PDB file of C-alpha atoms and ligand atoms in Angstrom:
ATOM      1  CA  MET A1058     -38.715 -12.014  45.470  1.00 50.00           C
ATOM      2  CA  THR A1059     -38.854 -11.184  41.880  1.00 47.00           C
ATOM      3  CA  SER A1060     -37.582  -7.593  42.742  1.00 52.00           C
ATOM      4  CA  ALA A1061     -35.296  -8.495  45.357  1.00 85.00           C
ATOM      5  CA  LEU A1062     -33.083 -11.640  43.293  1.00 92.00           C
ATOM      6  CA  GLN A1063     -29.695 -10.701  42.653  1.00 96.00           C
ATOM      7  CA  SER A1064     -26.541 -11.392  40.170  1.00 96.00           C
ATOM      8  CA  THR A1065     -23.223 -10.763  40.271  1.00 97.00           C
ATOM      9  CA  ARG A1066     -20.545 -12.038  37.363  1.00 97.00           C
ATOM     10  CA  VAL A1067     -18.278 -14.497  39.800  1.00 98.00           C
ATOM     11  CA  SER A1068     -15.042 -13.036  39.387  1.00 97.00           C
ATOM     12  CA  PRO A1069     -11.593 -15.637  38.858  1.00 96.00           C
ATOM     13  CA  ALA A1070     -10.823 -15.153  42.754  1.00 97.00           C
ATOM     14  CA  GLY A1071     -14.767 -16.912  43.175  1.00 97.00           C
ATOM     15  CA  LEU A1072     -13.977 -19.492  41.705  1.00 98.00           C
ATOM     16  CA  ALA A1073     -12.685 -21.703  43.500  1.00 97.00           C
ATOM     17  CA  ALA A1074     -15.700 -21.405  45.537  1.00 97.00           C
ATOM     18  CA  LEU A1075     -18.195 -22.062  42.286  1.00 98.00           C
ATOM     19  CA  ALA A1076     -15.821 -25.164  41.955  1.00 98.00           C
ATOM     20  CA  GLN A1077     -16.531 -26.924  45.544  1.00 97.00           C
ATOM     21  CA  ALA A1078     -20.670 -25.668  45.245  1.00 97.00           C
ATOM     22  CA  LEU A1079     -21.016 -27.584  41.834  1.00 97.00           C
ATOM     23  CA  ARG A1080     -18.089 -30.119  43.039  1.00 97.00           C
ATOM     24  CA  GLU A1081     -20.210 -30.474  46.042  1.00 96.00           C
ATOM     25  CA  ALA A1082     -23.596 -30.968  43.536  1.00 95.00           C
ATOM     26  CA  GLY A1083     -22.207 -33.678  41.556  1.00 92.00           C
ATOM     27  CA  LEU A1084     -22.568 -30.981  38.896  1.00 93.00           C
ATOM     28  CA  PRO A1085     -18.530 -30.823  36.591  1.00 92.00           C
ATOM     29  CA  GLU A1086     -16.389 -28.401  37.711  1.00 95.00           C
ATOM     30  CA  GLU A1087     -12.982 -29.372  35.901  1.00 93.00           C
ATOM     31  CA  ASP A1088     -13.019 -26.988  33.019  1.00 94.00           C
ATOM     32  CA  VAL A1089     -15.020 -23.785  35.694  1.00 96.00           C
ATOM     33  CA  ALA A1090     -11.245 -21.541  34.833  1.00 95.00           C
ATOM     34  CA  LEU A1091     -11.714 -22.680  30.891  1.00 94.00           C
ATOM     35  CA  PRO A1092     -11.976 -19.696  28.461  1.00 93.00           C
ATOM     36  CA  ALA A1093     -15.806 -18.588  27.097  1.00 93.00           C
ATOM     37  CA  ARG A1094     -17.780 -19.931  30.269  1.00 96.00           C
ATOM     38  CA  VAL A1095     -19.646 -16.860  32.807  1.00 98.00           C
ATOM     39  CA  PHE A1096     -20.913 -17.887  35.856  1.00 98.00           C
ATOM     40  CA  TYR A1097     -23.143 -16.342  38.474  1.00 98.00           C
ATOM     41  CA  ALA A1098     -23.291 -15.918  42.101  1.00 98.00           C
ATOM     42  CA  PHE A1099     -27.488 -15.095  43.010  1.00 98.00           C
ATOM     43  CA  HIS A1100     -28.431 -13.845  45.652  1.00 97.00           C
ATOM     44  CA  LEU A1101     -31.749 -13.220  47.680  1.00 95.00           C
ATOM     45  CA  ASP A1102     -33.044 -10.322  50.399  1.00 92.00           C
ATOM     46  CA  GLY A1103     -28.435 -10.957  50.309  1.00 92.00           C
ATOM     47  CA  GLN A1104     -28.394 -13.759  51.179  1.00 94.00           C
ATOM     48  CA  PRO A1105     -26.469 -16.812  48.388  1.00 96.00           C
ATOM     49  CA  ILE A1106     -28.956 -19.082  47.194  1.00 97.00           C
ATOM     50  CA  GLY A1107     -26.671 -20.588  44.321  1.00 98.00           C
ATOM     51  CA  TYR A1108     -25.099 -19.942  41.246  1.00 98.00           C
ATOM     52  CA  ALA A1109     -25.595 -20.721  37.441  1.00 98.00           C
ATOM     53  CA  GLY A1110     -23.311 -20.359  34.050  1.00 98.00           C
ATOM     54  CA  LEU A1111     -23.057 -19.646  30.024  1.00 98.00           C
ATOM     55  CA  GLU A1112     -20.158 -21.498  28.625  1.00 97.00           C
ATOM     56  CA  ALA A1113     -20.996 -19.849  24.883  1.00 96.00           C
ATOM     57  CA  HIS A1114     -20.173 -20.656  21.228  1.00 95.00           C
ATOM     58  CA  GLY A1115     -21.328 -18.811  18.535  1.00 94.00           C
ATOM     59  CA  SER A1116     -24.577 -18.010  18.909  1.00 96.00           C
ATOM     60  CA  ALA A1117     -25.813 -21.727  21.053  1.00 97.00           C
ATOM     61  CA  ALA A1118     -24.583 -21.532  24.723  1.00 98.00           C
ATOM     62  CA  LEU A1119     -24.313 -24.200  27.008  1.00 97.00           C
ATOM     63  CA  LEU A1120     -26.815 -23.664  30.379  1.00 98.00           C
ATOM     64  CA  ARG A1121     -25.102 -24.855  32.379  1.00 97.00           C
ATOM     65  CA  SER A1122     -24.009 -25.023  36.660  1.00 97.00           C
ATOM     66  CA  VAL A1123     -27.882 -24.204  37.849  1.00 98.00           C
ATOM     67  CA  LEU A1124     -27.795 -24.797  41.452  1.00 98.00           C
ATOM     68  CA  ILE A1125     -29.535 -23.536  44.111  1.00 98.00           C
ATOM     69  CA  ALA A1126     -28.647 -24.136  47.444  1.00 97.00           C
ATOM     70  CA  THR A1127     -30.603 -27.625  49.149  1.00 97.00           C
ATOM     71  CA  GLN A1128     -32.119 -25.851  51.866  1.00 97.00           C
ATOM     72  CA  HIS A1129     -33.920 -22.645  49.372  1.00 97.00           C
ATOM     73  CA  ARG A1130     -34.683 -24.817  47.021  1.00 98.00           C
ATOM     74  CA  LYS A1131     -39.078 -25.576  45.785  1.00 97.00           C
ATOM     75  CA  ARG A1132     -39.542 -22.071  46.302  1.00 96.00           C
ATOM     76  CA  GLY A1133     -39.479 -21.497  42.869  1.00 97.00           C
ATOM     77  CA  LEU A1134     -35.742 -19.478  42.923  1.00 97.00           C
ATOM     78  CA  GLY A1135     -34.085 -22.174  40.407  1.00 98.00           C
ATOM     79  CA  SER A1136     -36.465 -21.144  38.059  1.00 98.00           C
ATOM     80  CA  LEU A1137     -36.373 -17.668  38.498  1.00 97.00           C
ATOM     81  CA  VAL A1138     -32.093 -17.689  38.053  1.00 98.00           C
ATOM     82  CA  VAL A1139     -33.384 -19.948  34.527  1.00 98.00           C
ATOM     83  CA  GLY A1140     -35.111 -16.988  34.181  1.00 97.00           C
ATOM     84  CA  GLU A1141     -32.265 -14.480  34.400  1.00 97.00           C
ATOM     85  CA  MET A1142     -29.666 -16.572  33.049  1.00 98.00           C
ATOM     86  CA  GLU A1143     -32.149 -16.402  30.365  1.00 98.00           C
ATOM     87  CA  ARG A1144     -32.450 -12.820  29.954  1.00 97.00           C
ATOM     88  CA  LEU A1145     -28.768 -12.673  29.777  1.00 96.00           C
ATOM     89  CA  ALA A1146     -27.777 -14.706  27.051  1.00 97.00           C
ATOM     90  CA  ARG A1147     -30.016 -13.394  25.266  1.00 97.00           C
ATOM     91  CA  ASP A1148     -28.748  -9.869  25.807  1.00 95.00           C
ATOM     92  CA  SER A1149     -25.584 -10.867  24.934  1.00 95.00           C
ATOM     93  CA  GLY A1150     -26.711 -12.799  21.260  1.00 96.00           C
ATOM     94  CA  ILE A1151     -27.416 -16.216  21.731  1.00 97.00           C
ATOM     95  CA  GLU A1152     -30.314 -17.638  19.831  1.00 97.00           C
ATOM     96  CA  SER A1153     -30.906 -20.436  22.290  1.00 98.00           C
ATOM     97  CA  LEU A1154     -29.473 -22.358  25.255  1.00 98.00           C
ATOM     98  CA  HIS A1155     -28.359 -26.458  25.670  1.00 98.00           C
ATOM     99  CA  LEU A1156     -28.704 -27.903  28.542  1.00 97.00           C
ATOM    100  CA  LEU A1157     -27.110 -31.658  29.911  1.00 95.00           C
ATOM    101  CA  THR A1158     -28.869 -33.031  32.828  1.00 95.00           C
ATOM    102  CA  THR A1159     -29.003 -36.889  35.020  1.00 92.00           C
ATOM    103  CA  ASN A1160     -32.190 -35.486  36.688  1.00 93.00           C
ATOM    104  CA  GLN A1161     -33.930 -32.511  36.261  1.00 97.00           C
ATOM    105  CA  ALA A1162     -34.696 -32.791  32.839  1.00 97.00           C
ATOM    106  CA  PRO A1163     -38.250 -32.098  33.912  1.00 98.00           C
ATOM    107  CA  PHE A1164     -37.870 -29.820  36.361  1.00 98.00           C
ATOM    108  CA  PHE A1165     -36.289 -27.829  33.171  1.00 98.00           C
ATOM    109  CA  GLU A1166     -39.214 -28.857  31.133  1.00 98.00           C
ATOM    110  CA  ARG A1167     -41.633 -27.448  32.969  1.00 98.00           C
ATOM    111  CA  ILE A1168     -39.822 -24.026  32.332  1.00 98.00           C
ATOM    112  CA  GLY A1169     -39.710 -24.703  28.001  1.00 98.00           C
ATOM    113  CA  TYR A1170     -36.795 -27.084  27.763  1.00 98.00           C
ATOM    114  CA  LEU A1171     -37.877 -29.160  25.048  1.00 98.00           C
ATOM    115  CA  PRO A1172     -36.387 -33.143  25.386  1.00 98.00           C
ATOM    116  CA  THR A1173     -34.695 -33.115  22.565  1.00 97.00           C
ATOM    117  CA  PRO A1174     -32.331 -35.856  21.154  1.00 96.00           C
ATOM    118  CA  ARG A1175     -28.497 -35.973  21.455  1.00 94.00           C
ATOM    119  CA  GLN A1176     -27.815 -36.079  17.845  1.00 93.00           C
ATOM    120  CA  LEU A1177     -30.087 -32.447  17.431  1.00 96.00           C
ATOM    121  CA  ALA A1178     -27.705 -31.152  19.251  1.00 96.00           C
ATOM    122  CA  PRO A1179     -25.947 -28.194  17.501  1.00 96.00           C
ATOM    123  CA  ALA A1180     -21.855 -29.548  16.500  1.00 95.00           C
ATOM    124  CA  GLU A1181     -20.532 -26.492  18.076  1.00 95.00           C
ATOM    125  CA  ILE A1182     -22.559 -28.091  21.560  1.00 96.00           C
ATOM    126  CA  ALA A1183     -21.730 -31.720  20.632  1.00 94.00           C
ATOM    127  CA  GLU A1184     -17.963 -30.279  21.272  1.00 93.00           C
ATOM    128  CA  THR A1185     -18.536 -29.254  24.431  1.00 93.00           C
ATOM    129  CA  ALA A1186     -16.629 -31.177  26.818  1.00 89.00           C
ATOM    130  CA  GLN A1187     -19.649 -31.326  28.625  1.00 89.00           C
ATOM    131  CA  PHE A1188     -20.253 -33.520  26.227  1.00 89.00           C
ATOM    132  CA  LYS A1189     -17.882 -35.363  25.357  1.00 87.00           C
ATOM    133  CA  SER A1190     -16.344 -35.871  28.556  1.00 83.00           C
ATOM    134  CA  LEU A1191     -18.081 -34.528  31.892  1.00 80.00           C
ATOM    135  CA  CYS A1192     -21.592 -35.469  32.225  1.00 76.00           C
ATOM    136  CA  PRO A1193     -22.263 -39.048  31.532  1.00 78.00           C
ATOM    137  CA  ALA A1194     -24.144 -40.648  28.486  1.00 80.00           C
ATOM    138  CA  SER A1195     -26.829 -41.194  30.102  1.00 87.00           C
ATOM    139  CA  ALA A1196     -27.725 -38.188  30.453  1.00 91.00           C
ATOM    140  CA  SER A1197     -30.792 -36.294  28.791  1.00 94.00           C
ATOM    141  CA  TYR A1198     -30.354 -33.236  25.940  1.00 97.00           C
ATOM    142  CA  LEU A1199     -32.619 -29.890  26.334  1.00 98.00           C
ATOM    143  CA  ARG A1200     -32.909 -27.183  24.791  1.00 98.00           C
ATOM    144  CA  LYS A1201     -34.540 -23.981  24.307  1.00 98.00           C
ATOM    145  CA  THR A1202     -35.316 -21.265  21.718  1.00 98.00           C
ATOM    146  CA  LEU A1203     -34.903 -18.231  22.900  1.00 97.00           C
ATOM    147  CA  ALA A1204     -37.544 -15.064  21.853  1.00 85.00           C
ATOM    148  CA  ARG A1205     -35.553 -12.649  20.085  1.00 77.00           C
ATOM    149  CA  ASN A1206     -35.158  -9.016  21.596  1.00 66.00           C
ATOM    150  CA  SER A1207     -34.810  -5.983  19.916  1.00 57.00           C
ATOM    151  CA  THR A1208     -32.761  -3.810  22.460  1.00 53.00           C
ATOM    152  CA  ALA A1209     -30.052  -6.895  22.548  1.00 46.00           C
ATOM    153  CA  GLY A1210     -26.121  -6.105  23.134  1.00 46.00           C
ATOM    154  CA  ASP A1211     -24.009  -6.437  20.241  1.00 44.00           C
ATOM    155  CA  GLY A1212     -22.859 -10.301  21.134  1.00 43.00           C
ATOM    156  CA  THR A1213     -19.713  -9.469  23.224  1.00 43.00           C
ATOM    157  CA  ALA A1214     -20.710  -8.361  26.700  1.00 44.00           C
ATOM    158  CA  TRP A1215     -19.418 -10.953  28.392  1.00 45.00           C
ATOM    159  CA  GLN A1216     -17.487 -13.478  25.716  1.00 41.00           C
TER     160      GLN A1216
HETATM  161  C1  COA B 908     -32.872 -28.232  39.129  1.00 97.60           C
HETATM  162  C2  COA B 908     -32.903 -27.097  40.879  1.00 97.60           C
HETATM  163  C3  COA B 908     -31.918 -25.760  40.011  1.00 97.60           C
HETATM  164  C4  COA B 908     -33.351 -26.790  40.643  1.00 97.60           C
HETATM  165  O1  COA B 908     -34.292 -25.845  41.493  1.00 97.60           O
HETATM  166  P1  COA B 908     -35.593 -24.999  42.261  1.00 97.60           P
HETATM  167  O2  COA B 908     -35.424 -22.868  43.222  1.00 97.60           O
HETATM  168  O3  COA B 908     -35.668 -25.743  43.195  1.00 97.60           O
HETATM  169  O4  COA B 908     -36.458 -25.116  41.587  1.00 97.60           O
HETATM  170  P2  COA B 908     -38.000 -24.476  41.231  1.00 97.60           P
HETATM  171  O5  COA B 908     -38.739 -24.041  42.759  1.00 97.60           O
HETATM  172  O6  COA B 908     -38.849 -23.145  40.623  1.00 97.60           O
HETATM  173  O7  COA B 908     -38.886 -25.777  41.038  1.00 97.60           O
HETATM  174  C5  COA B 908     -38.618 -27.371  41.675  1.00 97.60           C
HETATM  175  C6  COA B 908     -39.457 -27.166  41.853  1.00 97.60           C
HETATM  176  O8  COA B 908     -40.648 -26.760  42.845  1.00 97.60           O
HETATM  177  C7  COA B 908     -42.366 -26.763  42.220  1.00 97.60           C
HETATM  178  N1  COA B 908     -41.767 -25.417  42.953  1.00 97.60           N
HETATM  179  C8  COA B 908     -41.444 -24.408  43.036  1.00 97.60           C
HETATM  180  N2  COA B 908     -42.309 -23.269  43.980  1.00 97.60           N
HETATM  181  C9  COA B 908     -42.801 -23.973  44.866  1.00 97.60           C
HETATM  182  C10 COA B 908     -43.703 -23.727  46.065  1.00 97.60           C
HETATM  183  N3  COA B 908     -43.755 -22.994  46.412  1.00 97.60           N
HETATM  184  N4  COA B 908     -44.163 -24.673  46.867  1.00 97.60           N
HETATM  185  C11 COA B 908     -44.458 -26.112  46.523  1.00 97.60           C
HETATM  186  N5  COA B 908     -43.695 -26.153  45.202  1.00 97.60           N
HETATM  187  C12 COA B 908     -43.172 -25.045  44.359  1.00 97.60           C
HETATM  188  C13 COA B 908     -42.203 -25.937  40.827  1.00 97.60           C
HETATM  189  O9  COA B 908     -43.003 -27.225  40.920  1.00 97.60           O
HETATM  190  C14 COA B 908     -40.689 -27.457  40.829  1.00 97.60           C
HETATM  191  O10 COA B 908     -41.399 -28.597  40.931  1.00 97.60           O
HETATM  192  P3  COA B 908     -40.563 -29.578  39.721  1.00 97.60           P
HETATM  193  O11 COA B 908     -39.329 -29.796  40.181  1.00 97.60           O
HETATM  194  O12 COA B 908     -41.334 -31.434  39.057  1.00 97.60           O
HETATM  195  O13 COA B 908     -40.584 -29.170  37.927  1.00 97.60           O
HETATM  196  C15 COA B 908     -32.126 -27.355  41.558  1.00 97.60           C
HETATM  197  O14 COA B 908     -33.419 -28.737  42.010  1.00 97.60           O
HETATM  198  C16 COA B 908     -30.497 -28.210  41.942  1.00 97.60           C
HETATM  199  O15 COA B 908     -30.521 -26.917  42.628  1.00 97.60           O
HETATM  200  N6  COA B 908     -30.557 -28.930  42.272  1.00 97.60           N
HETATM  201  C17 COA B 908     -29.308 -29.495  41.674  1.00 97.60           C
HETATM  202  C18 COA B 908     -28.014 -29.406  40.567  1.00 97.60           C
HETATM  203  C19 COA B 908     -28.796 -30.262  39.541  1.00 97.60           C
HETATM  204  O16 COA B 908     -29.570 -30.678  39.150  1.00 97.60           O
HETATM  205  N7  COA B 908     -28.775 -29.244  38.484  1.00 97.60           N
HETATM  206  C20 COA B 908     -29.462 -28.985  36.944  1.00 97.60           C
HETATM  207  C21 COA B 908     -27.675 -29.169  35.640  1.00 97.60           C
HETATM  208  S1  COA B 908     -27.429 -27.928  35.363  1.00 97.60           S
END
């Protein structure tokens, strides 16, 4: 299954479809066209299965908009998509990923994300729209430090 998973960067023309999918899933979408965000559409054997995004702030990034279409859930695809996002982040020089979730903390914990008090978020993450306004105050904050990658890029690949 892994080899058939493909990620494609969402172009400006694809942002409306992304925003609609996020809206339908109850995830923040108001800011998808703003700078510092990059989104990927995922396909399995040519079929669209979901999305995920990164919002970079220095060496930290929000992992956001992780969305697997309902009919494709509970097959390990969400874990694969997050793993691919971690690879893309690491290759861009990101050292830690941060996320907010209202109801998927157990999923992220299972794949290595650490539940953390919100006040311990780095300042650049605490200042994001997701932290300040788009996500409810009750959302859980989780973080993961990415292992170093000796083949990492120069950090400007997609910013
Ligand atoms: C969160 C989300 C991305 C997970 O996607 P997914 O494809 O279902 O993820 P996985 O299949 O890798 O794992 C989900 C569960 O299925 C289980 N699972 C994985 N493969 C399985 C299989 N073959 N058979 C049975 N269960 C399986 C996993 O153990 C996991 O259990 P857990 O949630 O208790 O940890 C998906 O539920 C989603 O899109 N939710 C709505 C959007 C959202 O809330 N996103 C997070 C905020 S950014």
